[in-house]
XYZ file of C-alpha atoms in Angstrom:
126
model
C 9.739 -9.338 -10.385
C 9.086 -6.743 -8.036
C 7.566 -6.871 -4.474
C 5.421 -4.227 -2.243
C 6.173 -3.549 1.689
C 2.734 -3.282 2.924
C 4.386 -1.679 5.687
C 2.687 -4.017 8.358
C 5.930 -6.423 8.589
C 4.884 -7.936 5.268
C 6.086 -8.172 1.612
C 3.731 -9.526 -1.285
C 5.088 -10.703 -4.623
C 2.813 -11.307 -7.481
C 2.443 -14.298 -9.857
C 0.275 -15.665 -12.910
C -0.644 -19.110 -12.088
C -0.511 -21.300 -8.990
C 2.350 -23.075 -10.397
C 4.431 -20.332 -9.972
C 3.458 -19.010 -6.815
C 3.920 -22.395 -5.776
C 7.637 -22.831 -6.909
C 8.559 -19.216 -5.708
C 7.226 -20.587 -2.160
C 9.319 -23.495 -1.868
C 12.206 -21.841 -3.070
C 11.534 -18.441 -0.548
C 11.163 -21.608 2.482
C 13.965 -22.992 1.203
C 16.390 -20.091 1.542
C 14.967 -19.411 5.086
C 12.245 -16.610 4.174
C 8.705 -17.253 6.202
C 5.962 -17.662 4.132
C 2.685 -16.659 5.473
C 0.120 -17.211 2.661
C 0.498 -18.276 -0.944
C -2.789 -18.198 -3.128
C -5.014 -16.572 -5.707
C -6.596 -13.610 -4.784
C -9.625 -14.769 -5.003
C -9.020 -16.856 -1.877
C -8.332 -14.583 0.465
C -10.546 -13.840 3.274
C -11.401 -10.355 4.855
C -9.916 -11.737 8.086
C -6.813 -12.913 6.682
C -6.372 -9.536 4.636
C -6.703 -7.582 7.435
C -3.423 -9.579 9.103
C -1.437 -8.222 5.900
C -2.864 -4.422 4.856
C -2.030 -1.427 6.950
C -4.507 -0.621 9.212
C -5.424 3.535 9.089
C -7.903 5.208 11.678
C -9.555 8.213 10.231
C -12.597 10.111 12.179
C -13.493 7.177 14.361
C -13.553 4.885 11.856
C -10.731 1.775 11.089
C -10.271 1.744 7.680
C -7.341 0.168 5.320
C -4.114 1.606 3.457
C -4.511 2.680 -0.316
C -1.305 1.523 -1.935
C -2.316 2.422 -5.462
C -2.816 6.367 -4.497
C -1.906 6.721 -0.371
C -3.907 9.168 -0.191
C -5.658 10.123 3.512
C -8.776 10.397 1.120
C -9.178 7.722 -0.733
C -8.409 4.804 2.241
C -10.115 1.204 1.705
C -12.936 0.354 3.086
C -12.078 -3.528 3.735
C -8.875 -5.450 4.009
C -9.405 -7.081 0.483
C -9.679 -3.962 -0.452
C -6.772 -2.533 -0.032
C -4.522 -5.671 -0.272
C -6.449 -5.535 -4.145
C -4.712 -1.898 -4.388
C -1.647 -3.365 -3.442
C -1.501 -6.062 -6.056
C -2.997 -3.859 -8.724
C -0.049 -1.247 -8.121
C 2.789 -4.436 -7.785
C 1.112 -5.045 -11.478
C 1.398 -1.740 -12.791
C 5.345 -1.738 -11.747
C 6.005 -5.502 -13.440
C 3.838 -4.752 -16.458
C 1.990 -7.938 -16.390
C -1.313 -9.147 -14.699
C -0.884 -11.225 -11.618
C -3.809 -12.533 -9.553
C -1.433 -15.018 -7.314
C 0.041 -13.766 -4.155
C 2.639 -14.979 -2.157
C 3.183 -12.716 1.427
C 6.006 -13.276 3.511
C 7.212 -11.618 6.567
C 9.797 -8.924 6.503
C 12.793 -9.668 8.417
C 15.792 -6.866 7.766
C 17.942 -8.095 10.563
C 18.425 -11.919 9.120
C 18.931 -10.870 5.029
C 21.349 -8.018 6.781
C 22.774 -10.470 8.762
C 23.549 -12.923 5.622
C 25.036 -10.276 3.600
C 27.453 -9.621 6.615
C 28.189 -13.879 6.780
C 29.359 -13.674 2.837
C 31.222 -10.341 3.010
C 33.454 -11.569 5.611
C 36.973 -12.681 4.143
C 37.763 -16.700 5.344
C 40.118 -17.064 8.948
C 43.277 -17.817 8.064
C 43.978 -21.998 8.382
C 46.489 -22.874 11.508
């Protein structure tokens, strides 16, 4: 499966059932990876959208990132909005229809930081 930087700090992955998102969360808390929300769609609130989605000011007005098109014409009106472009375009890549969400914050410097910790060759035993 593919995931979406929402460019706000934030990944989102897309599942088909509760179950799923469910397992992918324990295993993503399990390897370290923080977890901010896990849940249908449906469930989100405006507020909590608008934590996730890329904020985009345009003629006085806030308004939210189109991830389907990115175009400086066609921005979201709402959070839900645009966080509902973002999992219709992480659909269109994985070919299958997703309505679960799991978001989790970004964090380059720890995954770069692993790779380093297994590329290392092993000290030498005195």
């Amino acid at each position: 499966m593919e995931c979406i930087d929402l460019r706000t700090g934030y990944m989102l992955l897309a599942f088909r059932s509760q179950k799923e998102v469910e397992r992918a969360k324990s295993l993503s808390e399990s390897r370290g990876i923080r977890v901010a929300s896990a849940l249908a769609y449906e469930d989100i609130t405006e507020s909590e959208a608008a934590g996730f989605v890329k904020k985009v000011q345009q003629e006085d007005r806030e308004l939210f990132c189109n991830y389907t098109t990115q175009s400086a014409e066609a921005q979201c009106e709402t959070a839900r909005a645009s966080l509902r472009t973002a999992l219709d375009y992480l659909n269109a890549i994985n070919g299958v229809e997703c309505e679960y969400m799991l978001l989790y914050k970004k964090e380059e410097p720890l995954l770069q930081l692993r790779v380093q910790e297994q590329a290392q060759p092993e000290a030498p035993l005195a």
